[in-house]
């Protein structure tokens, strides 16, 4: 089934540094979304990028999409301790329009 | 705007017992999803509703799991009988439109002993 896979599985950085995580998928998509999940909480939507878009920004977040490589990246600039969370990409493929999640990247930002 | 409400937040049962989870989506959201999230993994779709009709339940273990969405609003997910491997967080999400942003509840954490 269509599923995005995040890389790396875990990332540990210092406050103020940038964090980059990647998502790869296997088949053509309608759109790709990034979500954040704090420990013990539900998922929170960050950004949705459509298949005909290449880049989107939201505050300190920058998402790129390369459909030729079937990959996306999420960049968090000037990270803060509060950014510590798991980050998931979700893709929906073809006519299903059902978001399918990867295993996520666990980000730890040290103060 | 009120978010997606789920209850109970935590539930501990013994194997072979039954359990039910409830979800109230955001008002006006026609699409409702139930996901299962096992520790250390991403959410896995169990069932998707569009209003009160089922769109996809291909990954729902129908011998023990059932779900309904009466009147196209609230939804319940039931497990009977529970197995040890059902220990997970059950997440409910809703969206205004198909292929749009999902709004998640806080989840219901199930422990099966």
CSV table of C-alpha atoms in Angstrom, one decimal:
chain,number,residue,atom,x,y,z
A,1,UNK,CA,0.0,0.0,0.0
A,2,UNK,CA,1.1,3.6,-0.5
A,3,UNK,CA,3.1,4.7,2.4
A,4,UNK,CA,5.6,7.4,3.1
A,5,UNK,CA,8.8,6.5,4.9
A,6,UNK,CA,10.6,9.1,7.0
A,7,UNK,CA,14.3,9.4,7.3
A,8,UNK,CA,16.1,9.6,9.7
A,9,UNK,CA,14.3,7.6,12.3
A,10,UNK,CA,15.8,9.7,15.0
A,11,UNK,CA,17.4,13.1,15.1
A,12,UNK,CA,19.1,14.9,18.0
A,13,UNK,CA,20.2,18.5,17.7
A,14,UNK,CA,20.9,21.6,19.7
A,15,UNK,CA,18.5,24.5,20.1
A,16,UNK,CA,19.1,27.0,17.3
A,17,UNK,CA,20.2,24.5,14.8
A,18,UNK,CA,18.1,23.5,11.7
A,19,UNK,CA,16.4,20.1,11.5
A,20,UNK,CA,15.8,18.4,8.2
A,21,UNK,CA,13.8,15.2,7.8
A,22,UNK,CA,12.8,13.4,4.6
A,23,UNK,CA,9.9,11.4,3.3
A,24,UNK,CA,10.0,9.0,0.4
A,25,UNK,CA,7.0,7.3,-1.2
A,26,UNK,CA,6.4,4.7,-3.9
A,27,UNK,CA,3.6,5.8,-6.2
A,28,UNK,CA,2.1,9.0,-7.5
A,29,UNK,CA,0.3,11.1,-5.0
A,30,UNK,CA,-2.4,13.7,-4.9
A,31,UNK,CA,-0.8,15.5,-2.0
A,32,UNK,CA,1.6,15.1,0.9
A,33,UNK,CA,1.1,16.3,4.5
A,34,UNK,CA,3.4,16.7,7.5
A,35,UNK,CA,2.1,16.2,11.0
A,36,UNK,CA,3.7,16.6,14.5
A,37,UNK,CA,3.0,14.5,17.5
A,38,UNK,CA,4.0,15.3,21.0
A,39,UNK,CA,4.4,12.4,23.4
A,40,UNK,CA,1.1,11.0,24.5
A,41,UNK,CA,-0.9,13.4,22.3
A,42,UNK,CA,-2.8,13.4,19.0
A,43,UNK,CA,-1.3,14.5,15.7
A,44,UNK,CA,-1.2,18.1,14.7
A,45,UNK,CA,-1.3,19.2,11.0
A,46,UNK,CA,1.7,21.3,9.9
A,47,UNK,CA,1.6,21.7,6.1
A,48,UNK,CA,-0.1,20.2,3.1
A,49,UNK,CA,1.6,20.3,-0.3
A,50,UNK,CA,-0.1,19.3,-3.5
A,51,UNK,CA,1.5,17.3,-6.2
A,52,UNK,CA,1.8,20.3,-8.5
A,53,UNK,CA,3.6,22.4,-5.9
A,54,UNK,CA,7.3,22.4,-5.2
A,55,UNK,CA,7.7,24.3,-2.1
A,56,UNK,CA,5.7,25.8,0.8
A,57,UNK,CA,6.5,27.8,3.9
A,58,UNK,CA,4.8,28.2,7.2
A,59,UNK,CA,6.6,30.2,9.8
A,60,UNK,CA,9.9,28.4,10.6
A,61,UNK,CA,8.8,25.4,8.5
A,62,UNK,CA,9.8,24.8,4.9
A,63,UNK,CA,8.5,21.8,2.9
A,64,UNK,CA,9.7,20.8,-0.5
A,65,UNK,CA,8.3,18.2,-2.9
A,66,UNK,CA,10.1,16.5,-5.7
A,67,UNK,CA,7.7,14.3,-7.5
A,68,UNK,CA,10.4,13.0,-9.9
A,69,UNK,CA,12.3,11.5,-7.0
A,70,UNK,CA,9.1,10.7,-5.0
A,71,UNK,CA,10.4,12.5,-2.0
A,72,UNK,CA,9.7,15.4,0.3
A,73,UNK,CA,11.7,17.2,3.0
A,74,UNK,CA,10.6,19.2,6.0
A,75,UNK,CA,13.0,21.8,7.3
A,76,UNK,CA,12.6,23.4,10.7
A,77,UNK,CA,14.8,26.4,11.1
A,78,UNK,CA,16.2,27.8,14.3
A,79,UNK,CA,14.8,24.9,16.3
A,80,UNK,CA,13.5,25.2,19.8
A,81,UNK,CA,13.2,22.7,22.7
A,82,UNK,CA,9.4,22.9,22.1
A,83,UNK,CA,9.9,21.4,18.7
A,84,UNK,CA,10.8,18.1,20.3
A,85,UNK,CA,8.3,15.6,18.9
A,86,UNK,CA,7.7,12.9,16.3
A,87,UNK,CA,7.1,14.1,12.8
A,88,UNK,CA,5.1,12.1,10.3
A,89,UNK,CA,4.5,12.4,6.6
A,90,UNK,CA,1.2,11.3,5.1
A,91,UNK,CA,0.5,10.6,1.5
A,92,UNK,CA,-2.6,9.8,-0.4
A,93,UNK,CA,-2.4,8.0,-3.8
A,94,UNK,CA,-4.5,7.9,-6.9
A,95,UNK,CA,-8.2,7.8,-6.3
A,96,UNK,CA,-8.0,6.7,-2.6
A,97,UNK,CA,-7.5,10.1,-1.0
A,98,UNK,CA,-6.8,8.2,2.2
A,99,UNK,CA,-3.8,9.6,4.1
A,100,UNK,CA,-1.3,6.9,4.9
A,101,UNK,CA,1.4,7.5,7.5
A,102,UNK,CA,5.0,6.5,7.7
A,103,UNK,CA,6.8,5.5,10.9
A,104,UNK,CA,7.9,9.0,11.7
A,105,UNK,CA,11.1,10.8,12.7
A,106,UNK,CA,11.7,11.4,16.4
A,107,UNK,CA,13.3,14.8,16.9
A,108,UNK,CA,14.9,15.8,20.1
A,109,UNK,CA,16.1,19.4,20.5
A,110,UNK,CA,18.4,20.0,23.4
A,111,UNK,CA,18.2,23.4,25.2
B,1,UNK,CA,-13.9,25.9,17.4
B,2,UNK,CA,-14.1,22.7,19.4
B,3,UNK,CA,-11.7,20.0,18.5
B,4,UNK,CA,-12.2,16.3,18.0
B,5,UNK,CA,-13.4,14.7,21.2
B,6,UNK,CA,-12.5,11.1,22.2
B,7,UNK,CA,-13.3,9.0,25.2
B,8,UNK,CA,-12.1,7.3,27.3
B,9,UNK,CA,-8.5,8.5,27.3
B,10,UNK,CA,-7.2,5.4,28.9
B,11,UNK,CA,-8.6,1.9,29.2
B,12,UNK,CA,-7.1,-1.3,30.7
B,13,UNK,CA,-8.8,-4.6,30.1
B,14,UNK,CA,-8.0,-8.3,30.1
B,15,UNK,CA,-7.8,-10.3,26.9
B,16,UNK,CA,-11.1,-11.6,25.6
B,17,UNK,CA,-12.9,-8.7,27.2
B,18,UNK,CA,-14.7,-6.0,25.1
B,19,UNK,CA,-14.1,-2.3,24.8
B,20,UNK,CA,-15.7,0.6,23.0
B,21,UNK,CA,-14.3,4.0,22.1
B,22,UNK,CA,-16.3,7.1,21.2
B,23,UNK,CA,-15.5,10.0,18.9
B,24,UNK,CA,-17.2,13.3,18.3
B,25,UNK,CA,-15.7,15.0,15.2
B,26,UNK,CA,-15.6,18.7,14.5
B,27,UNK,CA,-19.0,20.1,13.5
B,28,UNK,CA,-19.5,20.0,9.8
B,29,UNK,CA,-16.7,17.5,9.0
B,30,UNK,CA,-18.2,14.9,6.8
B,31,UNK,CA,-15.1,12.6,6.8
B,32,UNK,CA,-14.2,10.6,9.9
B,33,UNK,CA,-11.2,8.2,10.3
B,34,UNK,CA,-10.2,5.7,12.9
B,35,UNK,CA,-6.4,5.0,13.1
B,36,UNK,CA,-4.6,2.5,15.3
B,37,UNK,CA,-1.1,3.6,16.5
B,38,UNK,CA,1.1,0.9,18.1
B,39,UNK,CA,4.0,2.3,20.2
B,40,UNK,CA,6.9,3.4,18.0
B,41,UNK,CA,4.9,3.2,14.7
B,42,UNK,CA,2.9,5.6,12.6
B,43,UNK,CA,-0.9,5.6,12.6
B,44,UNK,CA,-2.5,2.8,10.6
B,45,UNK,CA,-6.0,3.4,9.1
B,46,UNK,CA,-8.7,1.1,10.4
B,47,UNK,CA,-11.8,2.7,8.8
B,48,UNK,CA,-12.9,5.8,6.9
B,49,UNK,CA,-16.5,7.1,6.9
B,50,UNK,CA,-18.0,9.7,4.6
B,51,UNK,CA,-21.1,11.0,6.4
B,52,UNK,CA,-22.5,7.7,7.7
B,53,UNK,CA,-21.2,5.5,4.9
B,54,UNK,CA,-18.1,3.4,5.0
B,55,UNK,CA,-15.5,4.4,2.4
B,56,UNK,CA,-12.7,2.0,3.3
B,57,UNK,CA,-12.5,-0.7,6.0
B,58,UNK,CA,-10.0,-3.0,4.2
B,59,UNK,CA,-7.6,-3.0,7.2
B,60,UNK,CA,-10.2,-3.4,9.9
B,61,UNK,CA,-10.0,-6.9,11.5
B,62,UNK,CA,-13.7,-7.5,11.1
B,63,UNK,CA,-13.7,-10.7,13.1
B,64,UNK,CA,-13.2,-8.6,16.3
B,65,UNK,CA,-13.4,-4.9,15.3
B,66,UNK,CA,-16.6,-3.1,14.4
B,67,UNK,CA,-17.3,0.6,13.9
B,68,UNK,CA,-20.4,2.7,13.2
B,69,UNK,CA,-21.2,6.3,12.6
B,70,UNK,CA,-24.8,6.9,13.3
B,71,UNK,CA,-26.5,9.9,11.7
B,72,UNK,CA,-23.1,10.9,10.2
B,73,UNK,CA,-21.8,12.6,13.3
B,74,UNK,CA,-20.5,10.6,16.3
B,75,UNK,CA,-18.7,7.3,15.8
B,76,UNK,CA,-17.9,4.3,18.0
B,77,UNK,CA,-15.2,1.7,17.6
B,78,UNK,CA,-15.7,-1.6,19.3
B,79,UNK,CA,-13.3,-4.5,19.9
B,80,UNK,CA,-14.6,-7.8,21.0
B,81,UNK,CA,-12.9,-10.0,22.1
B,82,UNK,CA,-9.6,-8.1,22.6
B,83,UNK,CA,-6.2,-9.6,22.1
B,84,UNK,CA,-2.9,-8.6,23.6
B,85,UNK,CA,-1.8,-7.2,20.2
B,86,UNK,CA,-4.7,-4.7,20.3
B,87,UNK,CA,-2.8,-2.7,22.8
B,88,UNK,CA,-2.4,0.6,21.1
B,89,UNK,CA,-3.6,4.2,20.9
B,90,UNK,CA,-6.8,4.5,18.9
B,91,UNK,CA,-6.9,7.9,17.1
B,92,UNK,CA,-10.0,9.5,15.7
B,93,UNK,CA,-9.6,12.2,13.0
B,94,UNK,CA,-12.0,14.2,10.9
B,95,UNK,CA,-11.7,16.4,7.9
B,96,UNK,CA,-13.9,18.9,6.1
B,97,UNK,CA,-13.2,17.4,2.8
B,98,UNK,CA,-11.6,14.3,1.3
B,99,UNK,CA,-7.8,14.7,0.8
B,100,UNK,CA,-7.8,17.7,3.2
B,101,UNK,CA,-6.1,18.4,6.5
B,102,UNK,CA,-6.9,15.9,9.2
B,103,UNK,CA,-7.9,17.1,12.7
B,104,UNK,CA,-7.0,14.5,15.4
B,105,UNK,CA,-8.4,13.9,18.8
B,106,UNK,CA,-6.0,13.1,21.7
B,107,UNK,CA,-6.6,9.4,21.3
B,108,UNK,CA,-7.7,6.5,23.5
B,109,UNK,CA,-4.9,4.4,24.9
B,110,UNK,CA,-5.8,0.7,25.3
B,111,UNK,CA,-3.8,-1.7,27.3
B,112,UNK,CA,-4.8,-5.4,27.0
B,113,UNK,CA,-3.4,-7.6,29.8
